[in-house]
Amino acid sequence: MKKTIVLTILLAAFASCSDSDTVQDIEGTPTTPTTPTTPTTPTNPTDPTTPTAATYSKDVKSIIDANCISCHSSGRSASFRPLTTYAQVKAAVENAGLLGRIQLQSGQQGLMPQGGRMAQANIDLIVKWNTDGLKEN
């Protein structure tokens, strides 16, 4: 009897998993992202007037943590596309259209995060990170 109950629960859990990566296919109520971080323009410490390259660790990770991992982490609605590590976020930029999705306007289908558009300064910093070569540190 216990085996039947456990098997039923496991099958239900597997059946609820989704391999889709579109907003339209994800069921459930979108979660509201946490308050976006306020990025600062990275500067060269030896010359404060010269901007330096944006990096994941210094500039992007806190934005992703505040706006994305509430859905894009283990056990969450978008766990099929986790964004919890540098490699995962870099791959999402390079192969999964992350930049396009975060740059959509409010109300457009496919906008990420689902709870609403993040601050333009955060979007600009992620775009700069891409332009600067997707550096980790």
mmCIF file of N, CA and C in Angstrom:
data_model
loop_
_atom_site.group_PDB
_atom_site.id
_atom_site.type_symbol
_atom_site.label_atom_id
_atom_site.label_comp_id
_atom_site.label_asym_id
_atom_site.label_seq_id
_atom_site.Cartn_x
_atom_site.Cartn_y
_atom_site.Cartn_z
ATOM 1 N N MET A 1 0.830 -1.189 0.000
ATOM 2 C CA MET A 1 0.000 0.000 0.000
ATOM 3 C C MET A 1 0.875 1.254 0.000
ATOM 4 N N LYS A 2 1.921 1.286 0.855
ATOM 5 C CA LYS A 2 2.808 2.445 0.919
ATOM 6 C C LYS A 2 3.521 2.656 -0.411
ATOM 7 N N LYS A 3 3.912 1.544 -1.055
ATOM 8 C CA LYS A 3 4.594 1.637 -2.344
ATOM 9 C C LYS A 3 3.675 2.249 -3.388
ATOM 10 N N THR A 4 2.418 1.927 -3.369
ATOM 11 C CA THR A 4 1.449 2.457 -4.323
ATOM 12 C C THR A 4 1.285 3.959 -4.128
ATOM 13 N N ILE A 5 1.201 4.392 -2.887
ATOM 14 C CA ILE A 5 1.049 5.818 -2.591
ATOM 15 C C ILE A 5 2.304 6.576 -3.031
ATOM 16 N N VAL A 6 3.473 6.063 -2.700
ATOM 17 C CA VAL A 6 4.719 6.715 -3.087
ATOM 18 C C VAL A 6 4.839 6.778 -4.600
ATOM 19 N N LEU A 7 4.513 5.697 -5.278
ATOM 20 C CA LEU A 7 4.572 5.657 -6.731
ATOM 21 C C LEU A 7 3.607 6.659 -7.345
ATOM 22 N N THR A 8 2.413 6.767 -6.791
ATOM 23 C CA THR A 8 1.427 7.724 -7.286
ATOM 24 C C THR A 8 1.930 9.154 -7.124
ATOM 25 N N ILE A 9 2.518 9.462 -5.997
ATOM 26 C CA ILE A 9 3.051 10.808 -5.750
ATOM 27 C C ILE A 9 4.183 11.107 -6.722
ATOM 28 N N LEU A 10 5.085 10.161 -6.918
ATOM 29 C CA LEU A 10 6.195 10.364 -7.856
ATOM 30 C C LEU A 10 5.696 10.577 -9.279
ATOM 31 N N LEU A 11 4.734 9.778 -9.702
ATOM 32 C CA LEU A 11 4.187 9.944 -11.048
ATOM 33 C C LEU A 11 3.511 11.301 -11.204
ATOM 34 N N ALA A 12 2.796 11.747 -10.186
ATOM 35 C CA ALA A 12 2.152 13.059 -10.241
ATOM 36 C C ALA A 12 3.191 14.166 -10.333
ATOM 37 N N ALA A 13 4.287 14.019 -9.590
ATOM 38 C CA ALA A 13 5.349 15.026 -9.631
ATOM 39 C C ALA A 13 5.981 15.084 -11.010
ATOM 40 N N PHE A 14 6.264 13.934 -11.599
ATOM 41 C CA PHE A 14 6.855 13.909 -12.932
ATOM 42 C C PHE A 14 5.901 14.456 -13.986
ATOM 43 N N ALA A 15 4.646 14.162 -13.845
ATOM 44 C CA ALA A 15 3.660 14.630 -14.815
ATOM 45 C C ALA A 15 3.507 16.136 -14.773
ATOM 46 N N SER A 16 3.761 16.752 -13.636
ATOM 47 C CA SER A 16 3.617 18.195 -13.522
ATOM 48 C C SER A 16 4.831 18.943 -14.027
ATOM 49 N N CYS A 17 5.919 18.246 -14.299
ATOM 50 C CA CYS A 17 7.123 18.887 -14.816
ATOM 51 C C CYS A 17 6.882 19.340 -16.250
ATOM 52 N N SER A 18 7.530 20.416 -16.621
ATOM 53 C CA SER A 18 7.396 20.943 -17.975
ATOM 54 C C SER A 18 8.761 21.063 -18.604
ATOM 55 N N ASP A 19 8.848 20.752 -19.891
ATOM 56 C CA ASP A 19 10.106 20.948 -20.594
ATOM 57 C C ASP A 19 10.018 22.146 -21.520
ATOM 58 N N SER A 20 8.985 22.939 -21.373
ATOM 59 C CA SER A 20 8.800 24.113 -22.209
ATOM 60 C C SER A 20 9.639 25.262 -21.688
ATOM 61 N N ASP A 21 10.034 26.146 -22.587
ATOM 62 C CA ASP A 21 10.771 27.318 -22.135
ATOM 63 C C ASP A 21 10.087 28.604 -22.578
ATOM 64 N N THR A 22 8.783 28.546 -22.750
ATOM 65 C CA THR A 22 8.042 29.747 -23.087
ATOM 66 C C THR A 22 7.115 30.104 -21.941
ATOM 67 N N VAL A 23 6.881 31.378 -21.791
ATOM 68 C CA VAL A 23 6.025 31.855 -20.710
ATOM 69 C C VAL A 23 4.619 31.301 -20.881
ATOM 70 N N GLN A 24 4.150 31.216 -22.121
ATOM 71 C CA GLN A 24 2.793 30.775 -22.373
ATOM 72 C C GLN A 24 2.582 29.351 -21.891
ATOM 73 N N ASP A 25 3.614 28.529 -21.922
ATOM 74 C CA ASP A 25 3.467 27.128 -21.556
ATOM 75 C C ASP A 25 3.654 26.875 -20.071
ATOM 76 N N ILE A 26 4.126 27.841 -19.339
ATOM 77 C CA ILE A 26 4.338 27.657 -17.907
ATOM 78 C C ILE A 26 3.022 27.949 -17.200
ATOM 79 N N GLU A 27 2.541 27.016 -16.456
ATOM 80 C CA GLU A 27 1.279 27.194 -15.759
ATOM 81 C C GLU A 27 1.530 27.796 -14.391
ATOM 82 N N GLY A 28 0.525 28.422 -13.867
ATOM 83 C CA GLY A 28 0.618 28.973 -12.527
ATOM 84 C C GLY A 28 0.659 30.485 -12.567
ATOM 85 N N THR A 29 0.499 31.072 -11.418
ATOM 86 C CA THR A 29 0.512 32.509 -11.293
ATOM 87 C C THR A 29 1.943 33.004 -11.264
ATOM 88 N N PRO A 30 2.278 33.993 -12.099
ATOM 89 C CA PRO A 30 3.636 34.496 -12.079
ATOM 90 C C PRO A 30 3.963 35.102 -10.716
ATOM 91 N N THR A 31 5.193 34.928 -10.311
ATOM 92 C CA THR A 31 5.605 35.516 -9.048
ATOM 93 C C THR A 31 6.148 36.907 -9.297
ATOM 94 N N THR A 32 6.032 37.750 -8.318
ATOM 95 C CA THR A 32 6.562 39.092 -8.430
ATOM 96 C C THR A 32 8.027 39.065 -8.048
ATOM 97 N N PRO A 33 8.903 39.615 -8.915
ATOM 98 C CA PRO A 33 10.320 39.597 -8.591
ATOM 99 C C PRO A 33 10.601 40.484 -7.389
ATOM 100 N N THR A 34 11.704 40.203 -6.744
ATOM 101 C CA THR A 34 12.096 41.051 -5.633
ATOM 102 C C THR A 34 12.534 42.399 -6.173
ATOM 103 N N THR A 35 12.690 43.354 -5.310
ATOM 104 C CA THR A 35 13.095 44.685 -5.711
ATOM 105 C C THR A 35 14.425 44.626 -6.444
ATOM 106 N N PRO A 36 14.482 45.213 -7.646
ATOM 107 C CA PRO A 36 15.730 45.159 -8.389
ATOM 108 C C PRO A 36 16.834 45.909 -7.668
ATOM 109 N N THR A 37 18.034 45.465 -7.916
ATOM 110 C CA THR A 37 19.167 46.147 -7.324
ATOM 111 C C THR A 37 19.414 47.437 -8.067
ATOM 112 N N THR A 38 20.098 48.346 -7.462
ATOM 113 C CA THR A 38 20.480 49.582 -8.116
ATOM 114 C C THR A 38 21.938 49.463 -8.500
ATOM 115 N N PRO A 39 22.196 49.168 -9.783
ATOM 116 C CA PRO A 39 23.578 48.974 -10.188
ATOM 117 C C PRO A 39 24.323 50.290 -10.254
ATOM 118 N N THR A 40 25.589 50.193 -10.128
ATOM 119 C CA THR A 40 26.444 51.346 -10.324
ATOM 120 C C THR A 40 27.284 51.080 -11.553
ATOM 121 N N THR A 41 27.672 52.124 -12.234
ATOM 122 C CA THR A 41 28.515 51.938 -13.398
ATOM 123 C C THR A 41 29.879 51.497 -12.920
ATOM 124 N N PRO A 42 30.358 50.352 -13.397
ATOM 125 C CA PRO A 42 31.662 49.887 -12.968
ATOM 126 C C PRO A 42 32.736 50.882 -13.390
ATOM 127 N N THR A 43 33.644 51.149 -12.488
ATOM 128 C CA THR A 43 34.720 52.077 -12.816
ATOM 129 C C THR A 43 36.059 51.464 -12.476
ATOM 130 N N ASN A 44 37.057 51.996 -13.104
ATOM 131 C CA ASN A 44 38.433 51.580 -12.853
ATOM 132 C C ASN A 44 38.896 52.264 -11.574
ATOM 133 N N PRO A 45 39.326 51.512 -10.541
ATOM 134 C CA PRO A 45 39.711 52.138 -9.275
ATOM 135 C C PRO A 45 40.897 53.103 -9.412
ATOM 136 N N THR A 46 41.736 52.886 -10.386
ATOM 137 C CA THR A 46 42.872 53.795 -10.555
ATOM 138 C C THR A 46 42.482 55.044 -11.321
ATOM 139 N N ASP A 47 41.407 54.990 -12.080
ATOM 140 C CA ASP A 47 40.897 56.138 -12.822
ATOM 141 C C ASP A 47 39.379 56.098 -12.780
ATOM 142 N N PRO A 48 38.749 56.742 -11.794
ATOM 143 C CA PRO A 48 37.305 56.651 -11.610
ATOM 144 C C PRO A 48 36.484 57.140 -12.798
ATOM 145 N N THR A 49 37.072 57.862 -13.729
ATOM 146 C CA THR A 49 36.314 58.354 -14.884
ATOM 147 C C THR A 49 36.266 57.330 -16.017
ATOM 148 N N THR A 50 37.063 56.251 -15.920
ATOM 149 C CA THR A 50 37.119 55.245 -16.969
ATOM 150 C C THR A 50 36.288 54.026 -16.571
ATOM 151 N N PRO A 51 35.226 53.736 -17.316
ATOM 152 C CA PRO A 51 34.436 52.546 -17.008
ATOM 153 C C PRO A 51 35.238 51.265 -17.261
ATOM 154 N N THR A 52 35.013 50.262 -16.431
ATOM 155 C CA THR A 52 35.656 48.968 -16.632
ATOM 156 C C THR A 52 34.615 47.986 -17.147
ATOM 157 N N ALA A 53 35.074 46.828 -17.553
ATOM 158 C CA ALA A 53 34.176 45.801 -18.063
ATOM 159 C C ALA A 53 33.253 45.309 -16.949
ATOM 160 N N ALA A 54 32.004 45.079 -17.318
ATOM 161 C CA ALA A 54 31.055 44.488 -16.377
ATOM 162 C C ALA A 54 31.374 43.003 -16.254
ATOM 163 N N THR A 55 31.233 42.463 -15.055
ATOM 164 C CA THR A 55 31.456 41.037 -14.834
ATOM 165 C C THR A 55 30.237 40.434 -14.137
ATOM 166 N N TYR A 56 30.124 39.119 -14.271
ATOM 167 C CA TYR A 56 29.007 38.409 -13.642
ATOM 168 C C TYR A 56 29.063 38.565 -12.125
ATOM 169 N N SER A 57 30.208 38.248 -11.543
ATOM 170 C CA SER A 57 30.318 38.244 -10.076
ATOM 171 C C SER A 57 30.085 39.626 -9.484
ATOM 172 N N LYS A 58 30.641 40.634 -10.109
ATOM 173 C CA LYS A 58 30.603 41.987 -9.554
ATOM 174 C C LYS A 58 29.303 42.720 -9.873
ATOM 175 N N ASP A 59 28.735 42.474 -11.064
ATOM 176 C CA ASP A 59 27.639 43.318 -11.513
ATOM 177 C C ASP A 59 26.321 42.585 -11.796
ATOM 178 N N VAL A 60 26.377 41.399 -12.352
ATOM 179 C CA VAL A 60 25.180 40.747 -12.878
ATOM 180 C C VAL A 60 24.535 39.789 -11.882
ATOM 181 N N LYS A 61 25.316 39.071 -11.116
ATOM 182 C CA LYS A 61 24.776 38.048 -10.214
ATOM 183 C C LYS A 61 23.695 38.608 -9.286
ATOM 184 N N SER A 62 23.930 39.760 -8.700
ATOM 185 C CA SER A 62 22.943 40.326 -7.770
ATOM 186 C C SER A 62 21.634 40.680 -8.478
ATOM 187 N N ILE A 63 21.703 41.076 -9.742
ATOM 188 C CA ILE A 63 20.493 41.387 -10.510
ATOM 189 C C ILE A 63 19.718 40.108 -10.785
ATOM 190 N N ILE A 64 20.427 39.063 -11.219
ATOM 191 C CA ILE A 64 19.782 37.777 -11.499
ATOM 192 C C ILE A 64 19.175 37.213 -10.215
ATOM 193 N N ASP A 65 19.936 37.269 -9.120
ATOM 194 C CA ASP A 65 19.431 36.765 -7.841
ATOM 195 C C ASP A 65 18.150 37.493 -7.417
ATOM 196 N N ALA A 66 18.112 38.807 -7.612
ATOM 197 C CA ALA A 66 16.965 39.597 -7.171
ATOM 198 C C ALA A 66 15.748 39.462 -8.084
ATOM 199 N N ASN A 67 15.968 39.134 -9.361
ATOM 200 C CA ASN A 67 14.869 39.177 -10.320
ATOM 201 C C ASN A 67 14.504 37.849 -10.964
ATOM 202 N N CYS A 68 15.395 36.858 -10.913
ATOM 203 C CA CYS A 68 15.180 35.668 -11.738
ATOM 204 C C CYS A 68 15.103 34.346 -10.970
ATOM 205 N N ILE A 69 15.914 34.186 -9.940
ATOM 206 C CA ILE A 69 16.000 32.857 -9.337
ATOM 207 C C ILE A 69 14.772 32.464 -8.521
ATOM 208 N N SER A 70 13.872 33.415 -8.275
ATOM 209 C CA SER A 70 12.642 33.022 -7.585
ATOM 210 C C SER A 70 11.840 32.043 -8.437
ATOM 211 N N CYS A 71 12.037 32.055 -9.751
ATOM 212 C CA CYS A 71 11.406 31.072 -10.653
ATOM 213 C C CYS A 71 12.439 30.119 -11.252
ATOM 214 N N HIS A 72 13.624 30.638 -11.544
ATOM 215 C CA HIS A 72 14.647 29.864 -12.260
ATOM 216 C C HIS A 72 15.651 29.206 -11.319
ATOM 217 N N SER A 73 15.144 28.414 -10.384
ATOM 218 C CA SER A 73 16.002 27.636 -9.492
ATOM 219 C C SER A 73 15.297 26.318 -9.181
ATOM 220 N N SER A 74 16.011 25.430 -8.561
ATOM 221 C CA SER A 74 15.512 24.077 -8.285
ATOM 222 C C SER A 74 14.168 24.108 -7.557
ATOM 223 N N GLY A 75 13.229 23.338 -8.074
ATOM 224 C CA GLY A 75 11.929 23.209 -7.438
ATOM 225 C C GLY A 75 10.958 24.332 -7.742
ATOM 226 N N ARG A 76 11.333 25.265 -8.572
ATOM 227 C CA ARG A 76 10.470 26.398 -8.895
ATOM 228 C C ARG A 76 9.822 26.206 -10.261
ATOM 229 N N SER A 77 8.947 27.097 -10.643
ATOM 230 C CA SER A 77 8.167 26.937 -11.877
ATOM 231 C C SER A 77 9.014 26.882 -13.142
ATOM 232 N N ALA A 78 10.158 27.511 -13.149
ATOM 233 C CA ALA A 78 11.026 27.514 -14.336
ATOM 234 C C ALA A 78 12.348 26.808 -14.050
ATOM 235 N N SER A 79 12.289 25.785 -13.225
ATOM 236 C CA SER A 79 13.515 25.072 -12.849
ATOM 237 C C SER A 79 14.146 24.338 -14.023
ATOM 238 N N PHE A 80 13.396 24.163 -15.107
ATOM 239 C CA PHE A 80 13.952 23.531 -16.301
ATOM 240 C C PHE A 80 15.023 24.417 -16.942
ATOM 241 N N ARG A 81 15.048 25.714 -16.622
ATOM 242 C CA ARG A 81 16.077 26.627 -17.113
ATOM 243 C C ARG A 81 16.638 27.400 -15.917
ATOM 244 N N PRO A 82 17.471 26.721 -15.121
ATOM 245 C CA PRO A 82 17.997 27.377 -13.924
ATOM 246 C C PRO A 82 18.959 28.518 -14.282
ATOM 247 N N LEU A 83 18.971 29.525 -13.428
ATOM 248 C CA LEU A 83 19.866 30.672 -13.601
ATOM 249 C C LEU A 83 20.602 30.933 -12.290
ATOM 250 N N THR A 84 21.126 29.870 -11.708
ATOM 251 C CA THR A 84 21.761 30.002 -10.399
ATOM 252 C C THR A 84 23.280 30.046 -10.456
ATOM 253 N N THR A 85 23.874 29.792 -11.610
ATOM 254 C CA THR A 85 25.339 29.823 -11.725
ATOM 255 C C THR A 85 25.746 30.695 -12.903
ATOM 256 N N TYR A 86 26.995 31.098 -12.897
ATOM 257 C CA TYR A 86 27.561 31.867 -14.007
ATOM 258 C C TYR A 86 27.351 31.140 -15.331
ATOM 259 N N ALA A 87 27.689 29.845 -15.382
ATOM 260 C CA ALA A 87 27.588 29.077 -16.624
ATOM 261 C C ALA A 87 26.149 29.044 -17.141
ATOM 262 N N GLN A 88 25.181 28.910 -16.254
ATOM 263 C CA GLN A 88 23.777 28.851 -16.662
ATOM 264 C C GLN A 88 23.298 30.195 -17.209
ATOM 265 N N VAL A 89 23.689 31.289 -16.553
ATOM 266 C CA VAL A 89 23.271 32.614 -17.015
ATOM 267 C C VAL A 89 23.961 32.938 -18.338
ATOM 268 N N LYS A 90 25.237 32.624 -18.443
ATOM 269 C CA LYS A 90 25.969 32.856 -19.695
ATOM 270 C C LYS A 90 25.311 32.083 -20.838
ATOM 271 N N ALA A 91 24.976 30.810 -20.606
ATOM 272 C CA ALA A 91 24.324 29.995 -21.631
ATOM 273 C C ALA A 91 22.958 30.575 -22.000
ATOM 274 N N ALA A 92 22.224 31.106 -21.046
ATOM 275 C CA ALA A 92 20.919 31.705 -21.327
ATOM 276 C C ALA A 92 21.060 32.949 -22.200
ATOM 277 N N VAL A 93 22.125 33.718 -21.985
ATOM 278 C CA VAL A 93 22.384 34.894 -22.824
ATOM 279 C C VAL A 93 22.771 34.449 -24.230
ATOM 280 N N GLU A 94 23.654 33.469 -24.316
ATOM 281 C CA GLU A 94 24.186 33.039 -25.617
ATOM 282 C C GLU A 94 23.199 32.206 -26.430
ATOM 283 N N ASN A 95 22.389 31.381 -25.772
ATOM 284 C CA ASN A 95 21.601 30.385 -26.498
ATOM 285 C C ASN A 95 20.099 30.418 -26.269
ATOM 286 N N ALA A 96 19.635 31.129 -25.270
ATOM 287 C CA ALA A 96 18.210 31.040 -24.922
ATOM 288 C C ALA A 96 17.463 32.371 -25.005
ATOM 289 N N GLY A 97 18.088 33.394 -25.554
ATOM 290 C CA GLY A 97 17.392 34.658 -25.761
ATOM 291 C C GLY A 97 17.119 35.475 -24.519
ATOM 292 N N LEU A 98 17.919 35.299 -23.474
ATOM 293 C CA LEU A 98 17.676 36.036 -22.236
ATOM 294 C C LEU A 98 17.678 37.547 -22.467
ATOM 295 N N LEU A 99 18.620 38.057 -23.245
ATOM 296 C CA LEU A 99 18.678 39.510 -23.467
ATOM 297 C C LEU A 99 17.418 40.026 -24.147
ATOM 298 N N GLY A 100 16.929 39.308 -25.129
ATOM 299 C CA GLY A 100 15.711 39.729 -25.809
ATOM 300 C C GLY A 100 14.503 39.729 -24.896
ATOM 301 N N ARG A 101 14.423 38.728 -24.029
ATOM 302 C CA ARG A 101 13.255 38.598 -23.151
ATOM 303 C C ARG A 101 13.237 39.663 -22.063
ATOM 304 N N ILE A 102 14.403 40.032 -21.540
ATOM 305 C CA ILE A 102 14.404 41.063 -20.488
ATOM 306 C C ILE A 102 14.217 42.461 -21.071
ATOM 307 N N GLN A 103 14.428 42.608 -22.395
ATOM 308 C CA GLN A 103 14.290 43.924 -23.022
ATOM 309 C C GLN A 103 12.899 44.188 -23.602
ATOM 310 N N LEU A 104 12.023 43.180 -23.561
ATOM 311 C CA LEU A 104 10.655 43.396 -24.024
ATOM 312 C C LEU A 104 9.976 44.443 -23.142
ATOM 313 N N GLN A 105 8.984 45.081 -23.695
ATOM 314 C CA GLN A 105 8.249 46.094 -22.944
ATOM 315 C C GLN A 105 7.144 45.438 -22.118
ATOM 316 N N SER A 106 6.722 46.098 -21.067
ATOM 317 C CA SER A 106 5.641 45.589 -20.227
ATOM 318 C C SER A 106 4.428 45.282 -21.087
ATOM 319 N N GLY A 107 3.824 44.133 -20.847
ATOM 320 C CA GLY A 107 2.656 43.712 -21.594
ATOM 321 C C GLY A 107 2.973 42.844 -22.799
ATOM 322 N N GLN A 108 4.232 42.839 -23.252
ATOM 323 C CA GLN A 108 4.595 41.994 -24.384
ATOM 324 C C GLN A 108 4.749 40.559 -23.935
ATOM 325 N N GLN A 109 4.299 39.644 -24.794
ATOM 326 C CA GLN A 109 4.371 38.224 -24.480
ATOM 327 C C GLN A 109 5.830 37.779 -24.426
ATOM 328 N N GLY A 110 6.183 37.016 -23.392
ATOM 329 C CA GLY A 110 7.533 36.493 -23.244
ATOM 330 C C GLY A 110 8.424 37.333 -22.350
ATOM 331 N N LEU A 111 7.914 38.463 -21.848
ATOM 332 C CA LEU A 111 8.710 39.330 -20.985
ATOM 333 C C LEU A 111 9.170 38.581 -19.746
ATOM 334 N N MET A 112 10.417 38.755 -19.419
ATOM 335 C CA MET A 112 10.973 38.224 -18.179
ATOM 336 C C MET A 112 11.570 39.396 -17.410
ATOM 337 N N PRO A 113 11.453 39.410 -16.109
ATOM 338 C CA PRO A 113 10.727 38.457 -15.280
ATOM 339 C C PRO A 113 9.223 38.592 -15.489
ATOM 340 N N GLN A 114 8.513 37.504 -15.187
ATOM 341 C CA GLN A 114 7.069 37.463 -15.423
ATOM 342 C C GLN A 114 6.298 38.504 -14.623
ATOM 343 N N GLY A 115 6.803 38.860 -13.463
ATOM 344 C CA GLY A 115 6.094 39.801 -12.596
ATOM 345 C C GLY A 115 6.161 41.236 -13.064
ATOM 346 N N GLY A 116 6.958 41.512 -14.078
ATOM 347 C CA GLY A 116 7.084 42.872 -14.596
ATOM 348 C C GLY A 116 8.519 43.184 -14.987
ATOM 349 N N ARG A 117 8.658 44.158 -15.808
ATOM 350 C CA ARG A 117 9.958 44.535 -16.357
ATOM 351 C C ARG A 117 10.881 45.029 -15.234
ATOM 352 N N MET A 118 12.128 44.574 -15.274
ATOM 353 C CA MET A 118 13.082 45.052 -14.275
ATOM 354 C C MET A 118 13.554 46.455 -14.646
ATOM 355 N N ALA A 119 14.213 47.119 -13.731
ATOM 356 C CA ALA A 119 14.697 48.476 -13.946
ATOM 357 C C ALA A 119 15.603 48.532 -15.179
ATOM 358 N N GLN A 120 15.454 49.586 -15.976
ATOM 359 C CA GLN A 120 16.250 49.735 -17.195
ATOM 360 C C GLN A 120 17.745 49.740 -16.883
ATOM 361 N N ALA A 121 18.139 50.303 -15.774
ATOM 362 C CA ALA A 121 19.563 50.318 -15.409
ATOM 363 C C ALA A 121 20.098 48.895 -15.242
ATOM 364 N N ASN A 122 19.287 47.999 -14.703
ATOM 365 C CA ASN A 122 19.689 46.593 -14.557
ATOM 366 C C ASN A 122 19.799 45.922 -15.927
ATOM 367 N N ILE A 123 18.832 46.177 -16.793
ATOM 368 C CA ILE A 123 18.869 45.630 -18.152
ATOM 369 C C ILE A 123 20.119 46.126 -18.867
ATOM 370 N N ASP A 124 20.385 47.421 -18.758
ATOM 371 C CA ASP A 124 21.555 48.004 -19.415
ATOM 372 C C ASP A 124 22.850 47.364 -18.923
ATOM 373 N N LEU A 125 22.914 47.060 -17.650
ATOM 374 C CA LEU A 125 24.132 46.455 -17.097
ATOM 375 C C LEU A 125 24.316 45.017 -17.594
ATOM 376 N N ILE A 126 23.227 44.274 -17.737
ATOM 377 C CA ILE A 126 23.327 42.912 -18.278
ATOM 378 C C ILE A 126 23.730 42.970 -19.756
ATOM 379 N N VAL A 127 23.185 43.917 -20.500
ATOM 380 C CA VAL A 127 23.575 44.096 -21.901
ATOM 381 C C VAL A 127 25.049 44.478 -21.987
ATOM 382 N N LYS A 128 25.500 45.352 -21.109
ATOM 383 C CA LYS A 128 26.919 45.751 -21.081
ATOM 384 C C LYS A 128 27.794 44.540 -20.781
ATOM 385 N N TRP A 129 27.374 43.699 -19.851
ATOM 386 C CA TRP A 129 28.122 42.477 -19.535
ATOM 387 C C TRP A 129 28.282 41.627 -20.793
ATOM 388 N N ASN A 130 27.225 41.489 -21.564
ATOM 389 C CA ASN A 130 27.297 40.739 -22.816
ATOM 390 C C ASN A 130 28.275 41.409 -23.782
ATOM 391 N N THR A 131 28.157 42.708 -23.948
ATOM 392 C CA THR A 131 29.035 43.461 -24.845
ATOM 393 C C THR A 131 30.497 43.359 -24.410
ATOM 394 N N ASP A 132 30.713 43.318 -23.113
ATOM 395 C CA ASP A 132 32.070 43.253 -22.559
ATOM 396 C C ASP A 132 32.652 41.848 -22.588
ATOM 397 N N GLY A 133 31.916 40.878 -23.091
ATOM 398 C CA GLY A 133 32.468 39.535 -23.261
ATOM 399 C C GLY A 133 32.019 38.496 -22.255
ATOM 400 N N LEU A 134 30.971 38.761 -21.485
ATOM 401 C CA LEU A 134 30.413 37.786 -20.529
ATOM 402 C C LEU A 134 31.462 37.261 -19.563
ATOM 403 N N LYS A 135 32.273 38.147 -19.034
ATOM 404 C CA LYS A 135 33.326 37.759 -18.086
ATOM 405 C C LYS A 135 32.728 37.352 -16.740
ATOM 406 N N GLU A 136 33.378 36.378 -16.092
ATOM 407 C CA GLU A 136 32.885 35.906 -14.805
ATOM 408 C C GLU A 136 33.344 36.804 -13.655
ATOM 409 N N ASN A 137 34.620 37.118 -13.602
ATOM 410 C CA ASN A 137 35.174 37.942 -12.507
ATOM 411 C C ASN A 137 35.871 39.166 -13.048
#
